PDB file of C-alpha atoms in Angstrom:
ATOM      1  CA  GLU A 852      86.185 125.617  84.955  1.00  0.00           C
ATOM      2  CA  THR A 853      89.487 124.645  84.876  1.00  0.00           C
ATOM      3  CA  GLY A 854      91.321 121.386  85.225  1.00  0.00           C
ATOM      4  CA  VAL A 855      89.640 118.662  86.019  1.00  0.00           C
ATOM      5  CA  THR A 856      86.023 118.842  88.005  1.00  0.00           C
ATOM      6  CA  GLN A 857      84.488 115.847  89.153  1.00  0.00           C
ATOM      7  CA  THR A 858      80.423 115.769  90.098  1.00  0.00           C
ATOM      8  CA  PRO A 859      78.972 115.608  92.518  1.00  0.00           C
ATOM      9  CA  ARG A 860      81.421 115.646  95.203  1.00  0.00           C
ATOM     10  CA  HIS A 861      80.141 113.138  97.727  1.00  0.00           C
ATOM     11  CA  LEU A 862      77.298 110.612  96.953  1.00  0.00           C
ATOM     12  CA  VAL A 863      75.614 108.404  99.489  1.00  0.00           C
ATOM     13  CA  MET A 864      74.210 105.339  97.728  1.00  0.00           C
ATOM     14  CA  GLY A 865      71.690 102.263  98.425  1.00  0.00           C
ATOM     15  CA  MET A 866      73.066  99.192  97.660  1.00  0.00           C
ATOM     16  CA  THR A 867      69.956  98.837  94.956  1.00  0.00           C
ATOM     17  CA  ASN A 868      70.140 102.247  93.757  1.00  0.00           C
ATOM     18  CA  LYS A 869      71.955 103.263  90.288  1.00  0.00           C
ATOM     19  CA  LYS A 870      73.877 106.587  90.423  1.00  0.00           C
ATOM     20  CA  SER A 871      76.882 108.018  87.866  1.00  0.00           C
ATOM     21  CA  LEU A 872      79.603 109.908  88.532  1.00  0.00           C
ATOM     22  CA  LYS A 873      80.872 113.133  86.204  1.00  0.00           C
ATOM     23  CA  CYS A 874      84.059 114.358  85.257  1.00  0.00           C
ATOM     24  CA  GLU A 875      84.884 116.714  82.978  1.00  0.00           C
ATOM     25  CA  GLN A 876      87.827 118.094  81.717  1.00  0.00           C
ATOM     26  CA  HIS A 877      89.136 121.719  80.471  1.00  0.00           C
ATOM     27  CA  LEU A 878      92.932 120.725  79.099  1.00  0.00           C
ATOM     28  CA  GLY A 879      92.559 119.799  76.073  1.00  0.00           C
ATOM     29  CA  HIS A 880      93.434 116.027  76.605  1.00  0.00           C
ATOM     30  CA  ASN A 881      92.205 113.285  75.083  1.00  0.00           C
ATOM     31  CA  ALA A 882      93.509 110.473  77.693  1.00  0.00           C
ATOM     32  CA  MET A 883      91.307 110.178  81.191  1.00  0.00           C
ATOM     33  CA  TYR A 884      91.198 107.424  83.589  1.00  0.00           C
ATOM     34  CA  TRP A 885      89.452 106.508  87.031  1.00  0.00           C
ATOM     35  CA  TYR A 886      90.908 105.628  89.601  1.00  0.00           C
ATOM     36  CA  LYS A 887      89.545 104.071  93.465  1.00  0.00           C
ATOM     37  CA  GLN A 888      91.718 105.091  96.012  1.00  0.00           C
ATOM     38  CA  SER A 889      90.216 103.168  99.411  1.00  0.00           C
ATOM     39  CA  ALA A 890      91.727 103.641 103.220  1.00  0.00           C
ATOM     40  CA  LYS A 891      95.166 102.134 103.600  1.00  0.00           C
ATOM     41  CA  LYS A 892      95.381 100.726  99.871  1.00  0.00           C
ATOM     42  CA  PRO A 893      97.518 102.560  97.167  1.00  0.00           C
ATOM     43  CA  LEU A 894      95.353 104.096  93.930  1.00  0.00           C
ATOM     44  CA  GLU A 895      93.460 101.254  92.165  1.00  0.00           C
ATOM     45  CA  LEU A 896      93.523 102.240  88.433  1.00  0.00           C
ATOM     46  CA  MET A 897      90.424 101.225  87.182  1.00  0.00           C
ATOM     47  CA  PHE A 898      89.748 102.495  83.603  1.00  0.00           C
ATOM     48  CA  VAL A 899      91.572 104.196  80.401  1.00  0.00           C
ATOM     49  CA  TYR A 900      90.515 106.331  77.598  1.00  0.00           C
ATOM     50  CA  SER A 901      92.617 106.631  75.649  1.00  0.00           C
ATOM     51  CA  LEU A 902      90.624 108.883  72.216  1.00  0.00           C
ATOM     52  CA  GLU A 903      87.688 107.861  73.595  1.00  0.00           C
ATOM     53  CA  GLU A 904      88.508 104.526  72.857  1.00  0.00           C
ATOM     54  CA  ARG A 905      89.003 102.420  76.236  1.00  0.00           C
ATOM     55  CA  VAL A 906      91.998 100.578  76.326  1.00  0.00           C
ATOM     56  CA  GLU A 907      92.456  99.186  80.045  1.00  0.00           C
ATOM     57  CA  ASN A 908      90.029  97.760  82.111  1.00  0.00           C
ATOM     58  CA  ASN A 909      91.599  96.374  85.342  1.00  0.00           C
ATOM     59  CA  SER A 910      89.739  93.635  86.189  1.00  0.00           C
ATOM     60  CA  VAL A 911      86.970  95.575  87.775  1.00  0.00           C
ATOM     61  CA  PRO A 912      83.454  93.971  88.535  1.00  0.00           C
ATOM     62  CA  SER A 913      80.869  94.726  86.171  1.00  0.00           C
ATOM     63  CA  ARG A 914      78.623  96.432  88.413  1.00  0.00           C
ATOM     64  CA  PHE A 915      80.768  99.372  87.446  1.00  0.00           C
ATOM     65  CA  SER A 916      80.650 100.504  84.182  1.00  0.00           C
ATOM     66  CA  PRO A 917      82.365 103.690  82.045  1.00  0.00           C
ATOM     67  CA  GLU A 918      81.585 105.307  79.664  1.00  0.00           C
ATOM     68  CA  CYS A 919      83.068 108.207  77.677  1.00  0.00           C
ATOM     69  CA  PRO A 920      81.184 109.969  75.053  1.00  0.00           C
ATOM     70  CA  ASN A 921      83.524 112.363  73.927  1.00  0.00           C
ATOM     71  CA  SER A 922      87.247 113.512  75.038  1.00  0.00           C
ATOM     72  CA  SER A 923      86.026 116.048  77.466  1.00  0.00           C
ATOM     73  CA  HIS A 924      83.915 113.448  79.480  1.00  0.00           C
ATOM     74  CA  LEU A 925      83.946 110.802  81.385  1.00  0.00           C
ATOM     75  CA  PHE A 926      81.499 108.543  83.290  1.00  0.00           C
ATOM     76  CA  LEU A 927      80.921 106.062  85.772  1.00  0.00           C
ATOM     77  CA  HIS A 928      78.117 104.138  86.201  1.00  0.00           C
ATOM     78  CA  LEU A 929      77.376 102.490  89.160  1.00  0.00           C
ATOM     79  CA  HIS A 930      74.384  99.516  90.131  1.00  0.00           C
ATOM     80  CA  THR A 931      73.661  97.132  92.935  1.00  0.00           C
ATOM     81  CA  LEU A 932      77.492  98.515  94.776  1.00  0.00           C
ATOM     82  CA  GLN A 933      78.829  96.645  97.706  1.00  0.00           C
ATOM     83  CA  PRO A 934      79.638  98.611 101.140  1.00  0.00           C
ATOM     84  CA  GLU A 935      83.400  97.773 100.098  1.00  0.00           C
ATOM     85  CA  ASP A 936      83.244  99.891  97.231  1.00  0.00           C
ATOM     86  CA  SER A 937      82.643 103.022  99.468  1.00  0.00           C
ATOM     87  CA  ALA A 938      85.949 104.905  98.313  1.00  0.00           C
ATOM     88  CA  LEU A 939      87.304 108.164  97.260  1.00  0.00           C
ATOM     89  CA  TYR A 940      86.807 108.237  93.069  1.00  0.00           C
ATOM     90  CA  LEU A 941      89.616 110.081  90.972  1.00  0.00           C
ATOM     91  CA  CYS A 942      89.570 110.387  87.543  1.00  0.00           C
ATOM     92  CA  ALA A 943      92.513 111.997  85.763  1.00  0.00           C
ATOM     93  CA  SER A 944      93.101 112.736  82.250  1.00  0.00           C
ATOM     94  CA  SER A 945      96.498 113.216  80.396  1.00  0.00           C
ATOM     95  CA  GLN A 946      97.573 114.047  77.139  1.00  0.00           C
ATOM     96  CA  ALA A 947      96.845 110.948  74.413  1.00  0.00           C
ATOM     97  CA  LEU A 948      98.883 107.387  75.387  1.00  0.00           C
ATOM     98  CA  GLY A 949     101.498 106.433  72.633  1.00  0.00           C
ATOM     99  CA  GLN A 950     102.785 109.951  72.034  1.00  0.00           C
ATOM    100  CA  GLY A 951     105.123 110.433  74.802  1.00  0.00           C
ATOM    101  CA  VAL A 952     105.024 110.047  78.969  1.00  0.00           C
ATOM    102  CA  TYR A 953     103.120 113.272  80.183  1.00  0.00           C
ATOM    103  CA  GLU A 954     101.479 113.334  83.558  1.00  0.00           C
ATOM    104  CA  GLN A 955      98.068 112.824  84.182  1.00  0.00           C
ATOM    105  CA  TYR A 956      96.244 115.570  85.908  1.00  0.00           C
ATOM    106  CA  PHE A 957      93.712 114.732  88.513  1.00  0.00           C
ATOM    107  CA  GLY A 958      89.754 115.956  89.838  1.00  0.00           C
ATOM    108  CA  PRO A 959      88.980 116.226  93.213  1.00  0.00           C
ATOM    109  CA  GLY A 960      87.038 113.058  93.880  1.00  0.00           C
ATOM    110  CA  THR A 961      84.369 111.971  94.039  1.00  0.00           C
ATOM    111  CA  ARG A 962      83.771 110.722  98.192  1.00  0.00           C
ATOM    112  CA  LEU A 963      81.027 107.639  97.627  1.00  0.00           C
ATOM    113  CA  THR A 964      79.502 105.828 100.479  1.00  0.00           C
ATOM    114  CA  VAL A 965      77.726 102.758 100.522  1.00  0.00           C
ATOM    115  CA  THR A 966      74.983 102.053 102.711  1.00  0.00           C
TER     116      THR A 966
ATOM    117  CA  ALA B 671     106.709  95.073  85.295  1.00  0.00           C
ATOM    118  CA  GLN B 672     106.898  98.084  86.907  1.00  0.00           C
ATOM    119  CA  SER B 673     106.699  99.132  90.588  1.00  0.00           C
ATOM    120  CA  VAL B 674     106.767 101.412  93.439  1.00  0.00           C
ATOM    121  CA  THR B 675     108.276 101.342  96.870  1.00  0.00           C
ATOM    122  CA  GLN B 676     107.832 104.546  99.670  1.00  0.00           C
ATOM    123  CA  LEU B 677     110.167 104.116 102.469  1.00  0.00           C
ATOM    124  CA  GLY B 678     107.786 105.397 105.577  1.00  0.00           C
ATOM    125  CA  SER B 679     104.267 105.610 105.911  1.00  0.00           C
ATOM    126  CA  HIS B 680     104.313 108.294 108.151  1.00  0.00           C
ATOM    127  CA  VAL B 681     107.208 110.757 108.472  1.00  0.00           C
ATOM    128  CA  SER B 682     106.885 113.677 110.795  1.00  0.00           C
ATOM    129  CA  VAL B 683     109.240 116.541 110.964  1.00  0.00           C
ATOM    130  CA  SER B 684     109.721 119.962 113.029  1.00  0.00           C
ATOM    131  CA  GLU B 685     108.883 123.132 110.992  1.00  0.00           C
ATOM    132  CA  GLY B 686     112.104 124.312 109.440  1.00  0.00           C
ATOM    133  CA  ALA B 687     113.617 120.990 109.498  1.00  0.00           C
ATOM    134  CA  LEU B 688     114.206 119.134 106.097  1.00  0.00           C
ATOM    135  CA  VAL B 689     111.813 117.454 104.475  1.00  0.00           C
ATOM    136  CA  LEU B 690     113.220 114.414 102.899  1.00  0.00           C
ATOM    137  CA  LEU B 691     110.739 111.246 102.239  1.00  0.00           C
ATOM    138  CA  ARG B 692     111.143 107.915 100.500  1.00  0.00           C
ATOM    139  CA  CYS B 693     110.707 106.838  96.949  1.00  0.00           C
ATOM    140  CA  ASN B 694     112.275 103.154  95.284  1.00  0.00           C
ATOM    141  CA  TYR B 695     111.511 101.838  91.578  1.00  0.00           C
ATOM    142  CA  SER B 696     111.563  98.590  89.869  1.00  0.00           C
ATOM    143  CA  SER B 697     111.584  99.192  85.825  1.00  0.00           C
ATOM    144  CA  SER B 698     112.816  96.801  83.451  1.00  0.00           C
ATOM    145  CA  VAL B 699     113.103  99.838  81.379  1.00  0.00           C
ATOM    146  CA  PRO B 700     113.930 103.529  81.931  1.00  0.00           C
ATOM    147  CA  PRO B 701     111.606 105.123  84.255  1.00  0.00           C
ATOM    148  CA  TYR B 702     109.262 107.936  83.825  1.00  0.00           C
ATOM    149  CA  LEU B 703     109.190 109.448  87.488  1.00  0.00           C
ATOM    150  CA  PHE B 704     106.610 111.706  89.106  1.00  0.00           C
ATOM    151  CA  TRP B 705     106.070 113.090  92.470  1.00  0.00           C
ATOM    152  CA  TYR B 706     102.534 113.966  93.371  1.00  0.00           C
ATOM    153  CA  VAL B 707     101.450 115.752  96.818  1.00  0.00           C
ATOM    154  CA  GLN B 708      97.213 115.291  97.801  1.00  0.00           C
ATOM    155  CA  TYR B 709      95.314 117.804 100.979  1.00  0.00           C
ATOM    156  CA  PRO B 710      92.461 116.128 102.745  1.00  0.00           C
ATOM    157  CA  ASN B 711      89.046 115.738 100.419  1.00  0.00           C
ATOM    158  CA  GLN B 712      91.871 116.764  96.895  1.00  0.00           C
ATOM    159  CA  GLY B 713      92.644 114.952  94.299  1.00  0.00           C
ATOM    160  CA  LEU B 714      96.620 114.286  92.985  1.00  0.00           C
ATOM    161  CA  GLN B 715      98.427 117.289  92.545  1.00  0.00           C
ATOM    162  CA  LEU B 716     101.676 117.414  90.736  1.00  0.00           C
ATOM    163  CA  LEU B 717     104.787 118.113  92.242  1.00  0.00           C
ATOM    164  CA  LEU B 718     107.216 117.637  89.947  1.00  0.00           C
ATOM    165  CA  LYS B 719     108.614 114.838  87.428  1.00  0.00           C
ATOM    166  CA  TYR B 720     111.425 113.457  86.012  1.00  0.00           C
ATOM    167  CA  THR B 721     111.602 112.012  81.925  1.00  0.00           C
ATOM    168  CA  SER B 722     115.275 111.282  81.630  1.00  0.00           C
ATOM    169  CA  ALA B 723     116.244 114.970  80.820  1.00  0.00           C
ATOM    170  CA  ALA B 724     118.462 116.583  84.021  1.00  0.00           C
ATOM    171  CA  THR B 725     118.720 114.426  87.401  1.00  0.00           C
ATOM    172  CA  LEU B 726     118.165 116.646  90.010  1.00  0.00           C
ATOM    173  CA  VAL B 727     114.795 117.780  89.094  1.00  0.00           C
ATOM    174  CA  LYS B 728     112.993 121.097  90.725  1.00  0.00           C
ATOM    175  CA  GLY B 729     108.594 121.387  91.557  1.00  0.00           C
ATOM    176  CA  ILE B 730     106.291 123.739  93.289  1.00  0.00           C
ATOM    177  CA  ASN B 731     106.338 124.643  96.805  1.00  0.00           C
ATOM    178  CA  GLY B 732     110.260 124.552  96.930  1.00  0.00           C
ATOM    179  CA  PHE B 733     109.948 120.575  96.665  1.00  0.00           C
ATOM    180  CA  GLU B 734     112.764 118.912  94.509  1.00  0.00           C
ATOM    181  CA  ALA B 735     114.146 115.246  93.585  1.00  0.00           C
ATOM    182  CA  GLU B 736     117.188 113.762  92.510  1.00  0.00           C
ATOM    183  CA  PHE B 737     116.787 110.504  89.830  1.00  0.00           C
ATOM    184  CA  LYS B 738     120.094 107.865  91.830  1.00  0.00           C
ATOM    185  CA  LYS B 739     119.917 105.100  88.587  1.00  0.00           C
ATOM    186  CA  SER B 740     122.274 103.316  90.994  1.00  0.00           C
ATOM    187  CA  GLU B 741     119.847 102.997  93.757  1.00  0.00           C
ATOM    188  CA  THR B 742     117.188 102.843  91.872  1.00  0.00           C
ATOM    189  CA  SER B 743     116.069 105.861  94.034  1.00  0.00           C
ATOM    190  CA  PHE B 744     113.628 108.964  93.548  1.00  0.00           C
ATOM    191  CA  HIS B 745     114.026 110.734  96.900  1.00  0.00           C
ATOM    192  CA  LEU B 746     111.787 113.813  97.246  1.00  0.00           C
ATOM    193  CA  THR B 747     113.326 116.385  99.359  1.00  0.00           C
ATOM    194  CA  LYS B 748     112.557 120.440 101.016  1.00  0.00           C
ATOM    195  CA  PRO B 749     115.507 121.945 102.900  1.00  0.00           C
ATOM    196  CA  SER B 750     112.757 123.240 105.004  1.00  0.00           C
ATOM    197  CA  ALA B 751     109.429 122.508 106.232  1.00  0.00           C
ATOM    198  CA  HIS B 752     106.159 124.404 106.314  1.00  0.00           C
ATOM    199  CA  MET B 753     102.973 124.128 107.847  1.00  0.00           C
ATOM    200  CA  SER B 754     101.439 124.135 104.543  1.00  0.00           C
ATOM    201  CA  ASP B 755     103.219 121.437 103.350  1.00  0.00           C
ATOM    202  CA  ALA B 756     101.223 118.699 105.903  1.00  0.00           C
ATOM    203  CA  ALA B 757     100.186 116.425 103.367  1.00  0.00           C
ATOM    204  CA  GLU B 758     100.363 112.854 101.836  1.00  0.00           C
ATOM    205  CA  TYR B 759     102.485 112.272  99.044  1.00  0.00           C
ATOM    206  CA  PHE B 760     102.674 109.652  96.486  1.00  0.00           C
ATOM    207  CA  CYS B 761     105.571 108.585  93.948  1.00  0.00           C
ATOM    208  CA  ALA B 762     104.744 106.770  90.531  1.00  0.00           C
ATOM    209  CA  VAL B 763     106.551 105.044  87.512  1.00  0.00           C
ATOM    210  CA  THR B 764     105.740 104.274  84.139  1.00  0.00           C
ATOM    211  CA  SER B 765     107.908 103.777  80.947  1.00  0.00           C
ATOM    212  CA  GLY B 766     107.651 104.660  77.554  1.00  0.00           C
ATOM    213  CA  SER B 767     105.481 101.803  76.651  1.00  0.00           C
ATOM    214  CA  ALA B 768     103.339 102.000  79.562  1.00  0.00           C
ATOM    215  CA  ARG B 769      99.452 102.303  79.980  1.00  0.00           C
ATOM    216  CA  GLN B 770      99.601 103.754  83.306  1.00  0.00           C
ATOM    217  CA  LEU B 771     100.801 104.914  86.282  1.00  0.00           C
ATOM    218  CA  THR B 772     101.863 102.897  88.930  1.00  0.00           C
ATOM    219  CA  PHE B 773     101.724 104.707  92.346  1.00  0.00           C
ATOM    220  CA  GLY B 774     103.712 103.890  95.504  1.00  0.00           C
ATOM    221  CA  SER B 775     100.920 103.803  98.912  1.00  0.00           C
ATOM    222  CA  GLY B 776     102.053 106.822 100.165  1.00  0.00           C
ATOM    223  CA  THR B 777     103.932 108.920 102.481  1.00  0.00           C
ATOM    224  CA  GLN B 778     101.717 110.517 104.896  1.00  0.00           C
ATOM    225  CA  LEU B 779     103.946 113.994 106.339  1.00  0.00           C
ATOM    226  CA  THR B 780     103.216 116.140 109.515  1.00  0.00           C
ATOM    227  CA  VAL B 781     104.694 118.806 110.041  1.00  0.00           C
ATOM    228  CA  LEU B 782     105.151 119.853 113.960  1.00  0.00           C
ATOM    229  CA  PRO B 783     104.955 123.064 115.348  1.00  0.00           C
TER     230      PRO B 783
END
């Protein structure tokens, strides 16, 4: 595997389900990000982890819970979602923050549909 | 604070014609600027970046962008459009102290045969 991978690529879940999205980066980076991409709206940054510490949480509802067990893996745990949470969820990685400005590399995304 | 404005949510060009996608930024400190491309059902791919070196930046797939401080612009161009260029393009800005990229709302490029 190369680059940034995300699983699953597609997910349909009911509002009472609990599911998790997984992201793995194979680039030796140590900063990771979750974004939400909805139709007709700009990319929304949800969470940032740098050196496995959460450094940004942009007012995301508590039904989204991130986890970063190591610098290569990032999870987004989902529970009791709403239909408006249906979107493409993108994971990205970069070199650690505070050591210069580095571009972010994105995974292919998970297309989430909440029914 | 920083922001990005992409003029034109949809741009159509004929195959072989010039591609021009517009991006204007706002930043209180010297910015770093990026262009990304997103093909259907895929993530974002970096096309090119400006990090205060040369003002004319060349990227992949024949694209280039010019940083113009006086105009606060970073427009993306390609001399001759190809059908495979049809995608959505995002401009993004960050500053040296910022923790995040700020993305524009995107421009959908259609290439007509």
